[in-house]
XYZ file of C-alpha atoms in Angstrom:
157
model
C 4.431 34.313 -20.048
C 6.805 36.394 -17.739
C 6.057 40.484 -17.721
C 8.807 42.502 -18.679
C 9.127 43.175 -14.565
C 9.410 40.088 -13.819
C 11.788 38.894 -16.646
C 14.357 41.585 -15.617
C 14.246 40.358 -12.529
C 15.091 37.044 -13.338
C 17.401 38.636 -15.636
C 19.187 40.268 -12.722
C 19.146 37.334 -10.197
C 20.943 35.586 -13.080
C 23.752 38.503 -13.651
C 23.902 38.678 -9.400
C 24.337 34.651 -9.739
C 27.517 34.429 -12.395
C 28.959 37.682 -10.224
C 28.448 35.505 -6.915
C 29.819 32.256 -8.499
C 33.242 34.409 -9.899
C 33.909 35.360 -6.527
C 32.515 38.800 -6.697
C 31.109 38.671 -3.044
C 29.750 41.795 -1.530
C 31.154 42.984 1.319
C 29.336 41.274 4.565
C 27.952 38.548 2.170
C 28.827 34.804 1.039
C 28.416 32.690 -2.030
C 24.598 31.699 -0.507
C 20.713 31.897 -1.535
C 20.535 35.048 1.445
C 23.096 37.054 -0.712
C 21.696 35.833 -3.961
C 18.467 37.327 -2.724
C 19.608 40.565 -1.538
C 22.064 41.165 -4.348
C 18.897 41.150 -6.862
C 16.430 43.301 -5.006
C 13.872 40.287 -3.785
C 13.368 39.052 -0.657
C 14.245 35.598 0.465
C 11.210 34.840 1.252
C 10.367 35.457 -2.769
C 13.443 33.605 -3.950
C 11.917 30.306 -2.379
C 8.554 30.569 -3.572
C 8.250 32.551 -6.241
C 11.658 32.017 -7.715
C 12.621 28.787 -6.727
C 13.870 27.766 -10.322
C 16.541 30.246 -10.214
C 17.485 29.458 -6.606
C 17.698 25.702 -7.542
C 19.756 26.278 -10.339
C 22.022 28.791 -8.476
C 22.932 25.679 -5.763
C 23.021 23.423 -8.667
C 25.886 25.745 -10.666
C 27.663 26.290 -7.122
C 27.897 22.396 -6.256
C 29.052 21.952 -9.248
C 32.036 24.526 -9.198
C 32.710 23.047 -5.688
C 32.834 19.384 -7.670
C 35.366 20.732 -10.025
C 37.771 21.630 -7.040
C 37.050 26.123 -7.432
C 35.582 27.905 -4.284
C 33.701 31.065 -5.423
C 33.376 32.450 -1.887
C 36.784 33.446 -0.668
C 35.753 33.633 2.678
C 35.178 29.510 2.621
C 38.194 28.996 0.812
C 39.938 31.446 4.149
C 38.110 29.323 6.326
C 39.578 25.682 4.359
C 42.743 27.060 4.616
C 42.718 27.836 8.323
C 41.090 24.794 9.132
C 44.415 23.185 7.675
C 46.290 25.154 9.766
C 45.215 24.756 12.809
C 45.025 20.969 12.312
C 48.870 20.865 11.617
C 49.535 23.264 14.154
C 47.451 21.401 16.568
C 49.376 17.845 15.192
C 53.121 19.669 16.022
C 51.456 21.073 19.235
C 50.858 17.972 20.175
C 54.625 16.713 19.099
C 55.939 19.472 20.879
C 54.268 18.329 24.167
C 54.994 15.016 23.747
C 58.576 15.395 23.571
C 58.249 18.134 26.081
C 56.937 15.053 28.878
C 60.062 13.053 28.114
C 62.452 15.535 28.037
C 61.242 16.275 31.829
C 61.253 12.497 32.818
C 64.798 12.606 31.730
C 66.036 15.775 32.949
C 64.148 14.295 36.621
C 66.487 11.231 36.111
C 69.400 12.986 35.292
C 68.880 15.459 38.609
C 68.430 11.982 40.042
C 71.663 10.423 39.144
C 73.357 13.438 39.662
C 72.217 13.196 43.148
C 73.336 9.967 43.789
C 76.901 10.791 42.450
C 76.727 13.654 44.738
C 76.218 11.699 47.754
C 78.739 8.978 46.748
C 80.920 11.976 46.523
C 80.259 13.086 50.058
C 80.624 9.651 51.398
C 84.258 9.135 49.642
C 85.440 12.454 51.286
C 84.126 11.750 54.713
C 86.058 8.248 54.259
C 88.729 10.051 52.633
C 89.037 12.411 55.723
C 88.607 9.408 58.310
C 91.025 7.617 56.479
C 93.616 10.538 56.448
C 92.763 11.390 60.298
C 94.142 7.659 61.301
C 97.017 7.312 58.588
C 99.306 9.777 57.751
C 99.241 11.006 54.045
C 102.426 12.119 52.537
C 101.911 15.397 50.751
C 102.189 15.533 47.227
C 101.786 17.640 44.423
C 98.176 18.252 42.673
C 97.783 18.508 39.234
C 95.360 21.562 38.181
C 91.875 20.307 38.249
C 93.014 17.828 40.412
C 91.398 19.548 43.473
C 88.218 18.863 45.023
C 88.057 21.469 47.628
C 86.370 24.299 45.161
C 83.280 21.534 44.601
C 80.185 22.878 45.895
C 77.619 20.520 46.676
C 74.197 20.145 44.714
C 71.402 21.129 46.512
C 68.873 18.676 48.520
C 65.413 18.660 46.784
């Protein structure tokens, strides 16, 4: 038979072990044996040998409130959540680059077409200016817009 010493202190690892498993976590603790141990005034050491039973059934009671989907230790169900988080966060990061490379490969093709329009652009006014240098161009009247002599070339890359 237990002393009375002893059966008060399994008495108080048991109270320490329903406040643990309600989410009543000390402050610098978690829902663990370590806690358990400290919380009822025996050492760890003790809590595996001499009071395995209540250790046992502590892990026992805590699987099984993990089984029916509640997390006693706040901190774990912190650390769940952020885990989620950074997994879709990492996911859109990922996205975000994605569609990041492809908006540069077209931008680079647009600069590149741009550049070739520029350059077919050059090459029609040097003709244009040959052409008007040997034939004489009757003036006319330009439309607004219709001017190409406030264009300013793209620069060369």
């Amino acid at each position: 038979m237990l002393s009375g010493r002893r059966r008060a202190r399994g008495v108080r690892s048991r109270c320490r072990e329903d406040r643990l498993l309600s989410g009543q976590i000390p402050p610098g603790g978690a829902c663990d044996a370590k806690t358990l141990a400290r919380e009822a005034g025996i050492s760890r050491a003790s809590l595996y040998r001499t009071w395995s039973h209540l250790k046992d059934e502590f892990e026992q009671r805590r699987a099984a409130a993990r089984a029916a989907g509640q997390q006693p230790d706040p901190k774990e169900v912190r650390i769940a959540r952020l885990r989620e988080l950074n997994q879709r966060l990492t996911g859109i990061l990922a996205r975000t680059n994605t569609e990041f490379t492809v908006l540069k490969e077209h931008h680079r093709l647009l600069l590149s077409v741009l550049a070739t329009k520029d350059d077919e652009l050059e090459r029609f006014r040097r003709e244009l200016s040959t052409f008007a240098g040997r034939h004489a161009v009757p003036a006319h009247n330009h439309e607004p817009g219709d001017d190409a002599r406030g264009v300013v070339p793209l620069a060369r890359r």
